[in-house]
């Protein structure tokens, strides 16, 4: 399992707090140079995993390997990692330049060298010319960049990021997602990112680990997790999913297993419209219509019980068109291969 391409390996790592299994026998192998995201709801164990990698906390059981070295019992300062927190933790009385240079000062790097590296970092995070400002003279996005520059100046092997964009408004957050990903590609450092926001995880990550109750439900690329969710939790947490099981599953597929089907894979048509062959077809009634500008979300009550969510882009339809569909009978169809069998 150990390879020179592994940045961090968790081998059966657990962290218990009394009766709470915050992290429960987790195995993962984070590759060197990748953008790896730990995604999950509040309390699923992501931050505890990050703290275990940083050395702020120790595992109850199991082993953590950092670039080939067992660091399970090493203090934080003996690990080649740095952390960026959600609240940035900048020193308010220091200038931007002094904040960024802090790690080098501790290491007693010469003033000249410090200035050179600070300027390099300011360029990297697009804050050139702002070295003498104080943190309270910066916007949220700029403060976030200072925190990044401060964490990157020591050139750590691994950068840990705990919900670093959580305090930003949506527009800025989306802009920083793209910037952060581009920055990571430029510096080539392994980024381990914690978020509960599935869209953020899909946008930025090379691979995602989906956490639930201290365990990993699935590890994969964004496309793998979205298109082939391994469990019902992964299917429901990453994007929206419909679940088909029991009688209906049997009628449609011949099997009583549980299947997931994404809302955008379902085609909504008039009951008289002819379907292409090889499609799964089912009839239903439009129970609710939610017009969302770019697309419309329909809630369809299907024959045989249950509701399915369907989304369609408003390419030709207006809000008036879609709202008149409420209560109408419709035909739903989708390709067989878009129904994914899932476990649990
Ligand atoms: P969030 O997104 O809310 O930060 P998380 O996925 O990062 O959540 P953790 O902070 O890792 O979750 O917490 C996992 C579980 O461990 C939670 O039930 C939490 O209450 C518990 N926990 C974490 N730290 C401690 C602690 N120091 N003492 C007791 N319980 C803790």
Short mmCIF file of C-alpha atoms and ligand atoms in Angstrom, two decimals:
data_model
loop_
_atom_site.label_atom_id
_atom_site.label_comp_id
_atom_site.label_asym_id
_atom_site.label_seq_id
_atom_site.Cartn_x
_atom_site.Cartn_y
_atom_site.Cartn_z
CA UNK A 1 0.00 0.00 0.00
CA UNK A 2 2.86 2.44 0.81
CA UNK A 3 4.19 4.19 -2.24
CA UNK A 4 6.47 7.15 -2.87
CA UNK A 5 3.43 8.79 -4.45
CA UNK A 6 1.51 8.76 -1.19
CA UNK A 7 1.41 12.02 0.75
CA UNK A 8 -0.74 10.79 3.63
CA UNK A 9 -1.83 7.27 4.51
CA UNK A 10 -4.42 6.47 7.17
CA UNK A 11 -4.26 2.87 8.27
CA UNK A 12 -7.27 1.84 10.39
CA UNK A 13 -7.25 5.24 12.13
CA UNK A 14 -9.78 5.82 14.91
CA UNK A 15 -10.27 8.74 17.27
CA UNK A 16 -12.76 8.25 20.09
CA UNK A 17 -13.97 10.93 22.47
CA UNK A 18 -15.51 8.86 25.25
CA UNK A 19 -18.40 7.04 23.57
CA UNK A 20 -18.24 9.16 20.41
CA UNK A 21 -16.42 7.51 17.54
CA UNK A 22 -15.44 10.76 15.79
CA UNK A 23 -13.23 8.81 13.39
CA UNK A 24 -13.93 5.11 13.07
CA UNK A 25 -11.32 2.85 11.49
CA UNK A 26 -10.60 5.04 8.47
CA UNK A 27 -8.32 3.90 5.65
CA UNK A 28 -7.27 6.38 3.01
CA UNK A 29 -4.33 7.05 0.76
CA UNK A 30 -3.88 10.66 -0.34
CA UNK A 31 -1.57 10.99 -3.32
CA UNK A 32 1.27 13.45 -3.53
CA UNK A 33 0.30 16.59 -5.43
CA UNK A 34 -3.43 15.99 -5.47
CA UNK A 35 -6.29 18.22 -4.39
CA UNK A 36 -8.07 15.92 -1.96
CA UNK A 37 -11.34 16.88 -0.30
CA UNK A 38 -12.93 15.45 2.81
CA UNK A 39 -16.65 16.05 2.33
CA UNK A 40 -19.43 15.30 4.76
CA UNK A 41 -22.13 16.75 7.01
CA UNK A 42 -21.42 18.46 10.31
CA UNK A 43 -20.02 16.04 12.87
CA UNK A 44 -18.94 13.37 10.36
CA UNK A 45 -15.28 13.46 11.43
CA UNK A 46 -13.60 15.58 8.73
CA UNK A 47 -12.02 18.16 11.02
CA UNK A 48 -10.84 15.48 13.42
CA UNK A 49 -9.05 13.77 10.50
CA UNK A 50 -7.44 17.08 9.55
CA UNK A 51 -6.32 17.67 13.15
CA UNK A 52 -4.85 14.17 13.23
CA UNK A 53 -2.81 14.91 10.10
CA UNK A 54 -1.64 18.25 11.52
CA UNK A 55 -0.69 16.64 14.83
CA UNK A 56 -3.06 18.75 16.95
CA UNK A 57 -4.62 15.46 18.00
CA UNK A 58 -3.50 11.81 18.21
CA UNK A 59 -5.32 8.68 17.01
CA UNK A 60 -6.85 6.33 19.58
CA UNK A 61 -5.90 3.48 17.25
CA UNK A 62 -4.19 3.16 13.92
CA UNK A 63 -1.29 4.70 12.07
CA UNK A 64 -0.75 7.89 10.07
CA UNK A 65 2.06 7.95 7.53
CA UNK A 66 3.26 11.24 6.06
CA UNK A 67 5.50 10.84 3.03
CA UNK A 68 6.69 7.43 4.21
CA UNK A 69 7.22 8.41 7.84
CA UNK A 70 5.02 7.21 10.72
CA UNK A 71 3.97 10.51 12.34
CA UNK A 72 1.22 9.09 14.58
CA UNK A 73 3.01 10.29 17.70
CA UNK A 74 4.98 13.27 16.41
CA UNK A 75 4.11 16.81 17.56
CA UNK A 76 2.83 19.32 14.95
CA UNK A 77 6.14 21.17 14.58
CA UNK A 78 7.89 17.98 13.49
CA UNK A 79 5.44 17.47 10.60
CA UNK A 80 5.95 19.15 7.26
CA UNK A 81 2.36 20.41 7.06
CA UNK A 82 0.63 23.75 7.47
CA UNK A 83 -3.00 24.63 8.15
CA UNK A 84 -5.32 27.37 6.89
CA UNK A 85 -8.32 27.89 9.16
CA UNK A 86 -11.75 29.27 8.34
CA UNK A 87 -11.22 32.36 10.51
CA UNK A 88 -7.80 32.98 8.87
CA UNK A 89 -6.18 33.59 12.31
CA UNK A 90 -4.16 36.57 11.04
CA UNK A 91 -2.32 38.74 13.57
CA UNK A 92 -4.32 42.00 13.56
CA UNK A 93 -1.47 44.23 14.75
CA UNK A 94 0.93 43.05 12.03
CA UNK A 95 0.98 44.18 8.42
CA UNK A 96 0.18 41.80 5.57
CA UNK A 97 3.91 41.45 4.87
CA UNK A 98 4.71 40.70 8.52
CA UNK A 99 1.88 38.19 8.73
CA UNK A 100 3.15 36.35 5.68
CA UNK A 101 6.78 36.48 6.86
CA UNK A 102 5.94 35.18 10.33
CA UNK A 103 6.94 31.55 9.71
CA UNK A 104 10.27 32.62 8.25
CA UNK A 105 10.97 34.91 11.21
CA UNK A 106 10.50 32.01 13.60
CA UNK A 107 12.98 30.09 11.50
CA UNK A 108 15.40 33.05 11.70
CA UNK A 109 15.60 33.52 7.95
CA UNK A 110 17.50 36.76 7.02
CA UNK A 111 15.52 39.95 6.44
CA UNK A 112 16.59 40.16 2.81
CA UNK A 113 15.52 36.60 2.07
CA UNK A 114 12.24 37.17 3.93
CA UNK A 115 11.42 40.19 1.81
CA UNK A 116 12.20 38.30 -1.38
CA UNK A 117 9.95 35.38 -0.43
CA UNK A 118 7.14 37.61 0.84
CA UNK A 119 7.09 39.43 -2.51
CA UNK A 120 7.04 36.10 -4.32
CA UNK A 121 4.03 35.02 -2.20
CA UNK A 122 2.22 38.33 -2.70
CA UNK A 123 2.57 37.83 -6.45
CA UNK A 124 1.33 34.27 -6.17
CA UNK A 125 -1.86 35.27 -4.36
CA UNK A 126 -2.32 38.47 -6.39
CA UNK A 127 -1.78 40.93 -3.56
CA UNK A 128 1.29 42.76 -4.85
CA UNK A 129 1.54 46.24 -3.39
CA UNK A 130 -0.49 45.43 -0.28
CA UNK A 131 2.38 44.36 2.01
CA UNK A 132 2.05 47.35 4.34
CA UNK A 133 -1.72 47.14 4.89
CA UNK A 134 -3.18 45.80 8.10
CA UNK A 135 -5.66 42.87 7.96
CA UNK A 136 -8.59 45.16 8.86
CA UNK A 137 -7.91 47.16 5.69
CA UNK A 138 -8.58 44.10 3.50
CA UNK A 139 -11.69 42.43 2.13
CA UNK A 140 -12.63 38.89 3.21
CA UNK A 141 -11.21 37.41 0.01
CA UNK A 142 -7.95 39.33 0.43
CA UNK A 143 -7.61 38.20 4.03
CA UNK A 144 -8.12 34.64 2.87
CA UNK A 145 -5.28 35.08 0.35
CA UNK A 146 -2.96 36.42 3.07
CA UNK A 147 -3.73 33.35 5.18
CA UNK A 148 -2.87 31.15 2.19
CA UNK A 149 0.37 33.02 1.48
CA UNK A 150 1.35 32.73 5.14
CA UNK A 151 0.75 28.98 5.09
CA UNK A 152 2.54 28.44 1.77
CA UNK A 153 5.69 30.49 2.45
CA UNK A 154 7.31 27.64 4.38
CA UNK A 155 6.76 25.44 1.35
CA UNK A 156 5.06 22.63 3.31
CA UNK A 157 4.66 19.21 1.74
CA UNK A 158 0.97 19.22 2.64
CA UNK A 159 -1.43 22.12 3.10
CA UNK A 160 -4.49 21.49 5.23
CA UNK A 161 -7.51 23.72 4.66
CA UNK A 162 -10.44 23.65 7.08
CA UNK A 163 -13.51 25.21 5.40
CA UNK A 164 -11.30 28.15 4.33
CA UNK A 165 -14.01 29.72 2.14
CA UNK A 166 -16.82 29.32 4.66
CA UNK A 167 -16.91 32.97 5.70
CA UNK A 168 -17.14 34.38 2.16
CA UNK A 169 -20.32 35.29 0.32
CA UNK A 170 -21.40 33.02 -2.54
CA UNK A 171 -19.95 35.01 -5.48
CA UNK A 172 -16.57 35.50 -3.85
CA UNK A 173 -16.60 31.94 -2.65
CA UNK A 174 -17.09 30.65 -6.20
CA UNK A 175 -14.32 32.91 -7.48
CA UNK A 176 -11.94 31.76 -4.73
CA UNK A 177 -12.73 28.10 -5.50
CA UNK A 178 -11.40 28.56 -9.02
CA UNK A 179 -8.40 30.59 -7.80
CA UNK A 180 -7.50 28.12 -5.11
CA UNK A 181 -7.57 25.20 -7.50
CA UNK A 182 -5.39 27.10 -10.00
CA UNK A 183 -2.97 28.05 -7.22
CA UNK A 184 -2.70 24.44 -6.10
CA UNK A 185 -1.85 23.34 -9.65
CA UNK A 186 0.82 26.07 -9.83
CA UNK A 187 2.58 25.23 -6.57
CA UNK A 188 2.07 21.45 -6.87
CA UNK A 189 1.66 21.01 -3.09
CA UNK A 190 -0.77 18.37 -1.79
CA UNK A 191 -3.92 20.18 -0.62
CA UNK A 192 -6.28 18.47 1.83
CA UNK A 193 -9.49 20.42 1.98
CA UNK A 194 -12.43 20.07 4.35
CA UNK A 195 -15.93 21.17 3.38
CA UNK A 196 -19.57 20.25 3.86
CA UNK A 197 -20.45 21.90 0.52
CA UNK A 198 -20.82 19.29 -2.20
CA UNK A 199 -20.68 21.78 -5.06
CA UNK A 200 -17.42 23.16 -3.73
CA UNK A 201 -16.00 19.64 -3.50
CA UNK A 202 -17.08 18.80 -7.06
CA UNK A 203 -15.59 22.07 -8.41
CA UNK A 204 -12.16 21.84 -6.86
CA UNK A 205 -11.12 18.29 -6.11
CA UNK A 206 -9.04 15.70 -7.90
CA UNK A 207 -10.58 13.19 -5.50
CA UNK A 208 -13.20 13.33 -2.77
CA UNK A 209 -13.70 11.22 0.36
CA UNK A 210 -17.35 11.22 1.45
CA UNK A 211 -17.59 11.04 5.25
CA UNK A 212 -20.55 9.86 7.29
CA UNK A 213 -20.53 9.19 11.03
CA UNK A 214 -16.76 8.86 11.31
CA UNK A 215 -16.43 6.52 8.34
CA UNK A 216 -15.67 6.97 4.65
CA UNK A 217 -18.57 5.95 2.43
CA UNK A 218 -16.70 6.37 -0.85
CA UNK A 219 -13.46 7.77 -2.27
CA UNK A 220 -13.30 8.77 -5.93
CA UNK A 221 -13.05 11.52 -8.52
CA UNK A 222 -15.96 13.97 -8.62
CA UNK A 223 -17.30 12.23 -11.74
CA UNK A 224 -17.02 8.76 -10.19
CA UNK A 225 -18.88 9.82 -7.07
CA UNK A 226 -21.56 11.71 -8.95
CA UNK A 227 -22.11 9.12 -11.65
CA UNK A 228 -21.43 5.95 -9.68
CA UNK A 229 -22.38 6.65 -6.05
CA UNK A 230 -21.46 3.57 -4.01
CA UNK A 231 -24.02 4.04 -1.24
CA UNK A 232 -27.36 5.75 -0.76
CA UNK A 233 -25.66 8.24 1.56
CA UNK A 234 -23.10 9.23 -1.12
CA UNK A 235 -25.86 9.45 -3.74
CA UNK A 236 -27.98 11.67 -1.51
CA UNK A 237 -25.23 13.88 -0.16
CA UNK A 238 -23.45 14.61 -3.44
CA UNK A 239 -26.05 16.13 -5.70
CA UNK A 240 -29.72 15.16 -5.61
CA UNK A 241 -30.75 11.59 -6.21
CA UNK A 242 -33.95 9.65 -6.58
CA UNK A 243 -34.09 6.20 -5.05
CA UNK A 244 -36.07 3.39 -6.58
CA UNK A 245 -36.54 0.20 -4.57
CA UNK A 246 -38.98 -2.53 -3.65
CA UNK A 247 -41.95 -3.21 -5.94
CA UNK A 248 -41.22 -0.37 -8.34
CA UNK A 249 -37.59 -1.46 -8.76
CA UNK A 250 -38.76 -4.97 -9.45
CA UNK A 251 -41.25 -3.81 -12.06
CA UNK A 252 -38.69 -1.61 -13.83
CA UNK A 253 -35.56 -3.74 -13.59
CA UNK A 254 -36.58 -7.20 -12.43
CA UNK A 255 -34.56 -6.75 -9.24
CA UNK A 256 -35.66 -5.61 -5.79
CA UNK A 257 -32.32 -3.92 -5.07
CA UNK A 258 -32.04 -0.15 -4.45
CA UNK A 259 -31.17 2.01 -7.44
CA UNK A 260 -30.33 5.71 -7.71
CA UNK A 261 -31.28 7.91 -10.65
CA UNK A 262 -30.23 11.54 -11.02
CA UNK A 263 -33.04 14.08 -11.69
CA UNK A 264 -31.39 15.45 -14.85
CA UNK A 265 -31.22 11.99 -16.44
CA UNK A 266 -35.00 11.68 -16.47
CA UNK A 267 -36.80 12.91 -19.56
CA UNK A 268 -40.24 14.39 -19.09
CA UNK A 269 -42.69 13.98 -21.95
CA UNK A 270 -46.32 14.11 -22.92
CA UNK A 271 -47.98 10.66 -22.41
CA UNK A 272 -48.62 10.40 -26.15
CA UNK A 273 -45.04 11.05 -27.18
CA UNK A 274 -43.27 8.04 -28.66
CA UNK A 275 -40.24 6.81 -26.74
CA UNK A 276 -36.95 5.60 -28.15
CA UNK A 277 -36.51 1.88 -27.66
CA UNK A 278 -34.39 0.58 -24.79
CA UNK A 279 -35.64 3.24 -22.41
CA UNK A 280 -37.25 2.70 -19.07
CA UNK A 281 -40.68 4.30 -19.21
CA UNK A 282 -43.11 5.08 -16.42
CA UNK A 283 -46.19 7.25 -16.09
CA UNK A 284 -46.98 9.76 -13.41
CA UNK A 285 -48.65 13.00 -12.45
CA UNK A 286 -46.97 16.37 -11.84
CA UNK A 287 -47.43 17.06 -8.15
CA UNK A 288 -45.36 20.21 -7.89
CA UNK A 289 -43.42 22.59 -10.13
CA UNK A 290 -40.65 24.86 -8.90
CA UNK A 291 -39.43 27.40 -11.43
CA UNK A 292 -35.75 28.22 -10.76
CA UNK A 293 -34.86 30.45 -13.72
CA UNK A 294 -32.14 28.34 -15.35
CA UNK A 295 -34.13 25.18 -14.86
CA UNK A 296 -37.38 23.85 -13.42
CA UNK A 297 -37.68 21.20 -10.75
CA UNK A 298 -40.69 18.90 -11.01
CA UNK A 299 -41.99 16.55 -8.36
CA UNK A 300 -43.68 13.63 -10.08
CA UNK A 301 -45.92 11.16 -8.32
CA UNK A 302 -45.31 7.87 -10.11
CA UNK A 303 -47.58 4.94 -10.56
CA UNK A 304 -46.66 2.27 -8.07
CA UNK A 305 -45.94 4.74 -5.31
CA UNK A 306 -43.37 7.38 -4.41
CA UNK A 307 -42.21 10.65 -5.92
CA UNK A 308 -39.39 11.31 -8.35
CA UNK A 309 -37.60 14.64 -8.72
CA UNK A 310 -36.94 15.66 -12.31
CA UNK A 311 -35.07 18.75 -13.49
CA UNK A 312 -35.25 20.20 -16.95
CA UNK A 313 -33.43 23.20 -18.34
CA UNK A 314 -35.70 26.05 -19.43
CA UNK A 315 -34.31 26.13 -22.95
CA UNK A 316 -37.56 27.04 -24.64
CA UNK A 317 -40.05 27.19 -21.81
CA UNK A 318 -41.05 30.21 -19.75
CA UNK A 319 -42.21 30.29 -16.14
CA UNK A 320 -45.83 30.44 -17.36
CA UNK A 321 -45.37 27.34 -19.54
CA UNK A 322 -43.94 25.24 -16.77
CA UNK A 323 -46.42 26.28 -14.09
CA UNK A 324 -49.38 25.14 -16.19
CA UNK A 325 -48.02 21.60 -16.03
CA UNK A 326 -49.01 21.14 -12.40
CA UNK A 327 -51.53 18.30 -12.07
CA UNK A 328 -50.95 16.99 -15.61
CA UNK A 329 -50.23 13.41 -16.53
CA UNK A 330 -46.74 12.85 -17.91
CA UNK A 331 -44.48 10.12 -19.11
CA UNK A 332 -41.00 9.74 -17.63
CA UNK A 333 -38.20 7.92 -19.37
CA UNK A 334 -34.52 7.31 -18.87
CA UNK A 335 -31.73 5.12 -20.13
CA UNK A 336 -31.35 1.86 -18.27
CA UNK A 337 -27.65 2.50 -17.61
CA UNK A 338 -28.46 5.69 -15.71
CA UNK A 339 -30.04 3.60 -12.98
CA UNK A 340 -27.21 2.71 -10.62
CA UNK A 341 -27.52 -0.07 -8.14
CA UNK A 342 -26.28 1.03 -4.74
CA UNK A 343 -25.61 -0.62 -1.42
CA UNK A 344 -26.86 0.43 1.99
P1 LIG B 1 -18.06 20.20 11.19
O1 LIG B 1 -18.29 20.30 9.73
O2 LIG B 1 -19.25 20.61 12.02
O3 LIG B 1 -16.78 20.83 11.66
P2 LIG B 1 -16.79 17.60 11.23
O4 LIG B 1 -17.21 16.63 10.17
O5 LIG B 1 -15.52 18.30 10.99
O6 LIG B 1 -17.96 18.62 11.53
P3 LIG B 1 -15.66 16.74 13.71
O7 LIG B 1 -15.37 18.10 14.20
O8 LIG B 1 -14.49 15.94 13.25
O9 LIG B 1 -16.75 16.76 12.57
O10 LIG B 1 -16.42 15.96 14.86
C1 LIG B 1 -16.78 14.58 14.79
C2 LIG B 1 -17.49 14.15 16.07
O11 LIG B 1 -16.58 14.16 17.16
C3 LIG B 1 -18.64 15.06 16.48
O12 LIG B 1 -19.65 14.26 17.01
C4 LIG B 1 -18.02 15.93 17.55
O13 LIG B 1 -19.01 16.37 18.47
C5 LIG B 1 -17.03 15.01 18.19
N1 LIG B 1 -15.86 15.73 18.75
C6 LIG B 1 -14.95 16.41 18.03
N2 LIG B 1 -14.01 16.93 18.84
C7 LIG B 1 -14.33 16.58 20.11
C8 LIG B 1 -13.76 16.81 21.40
N3 LIG B 1 -12.63 17.50 21.53
N4 LIG B 1 -14.39 16.29 22.47
C9 LIG B 1 -15.53 15.56 22.33
N5 LIG B 1 -16.11 15.30 21.15
C10 LIG B 1 -15.53 15.80 20.05
#
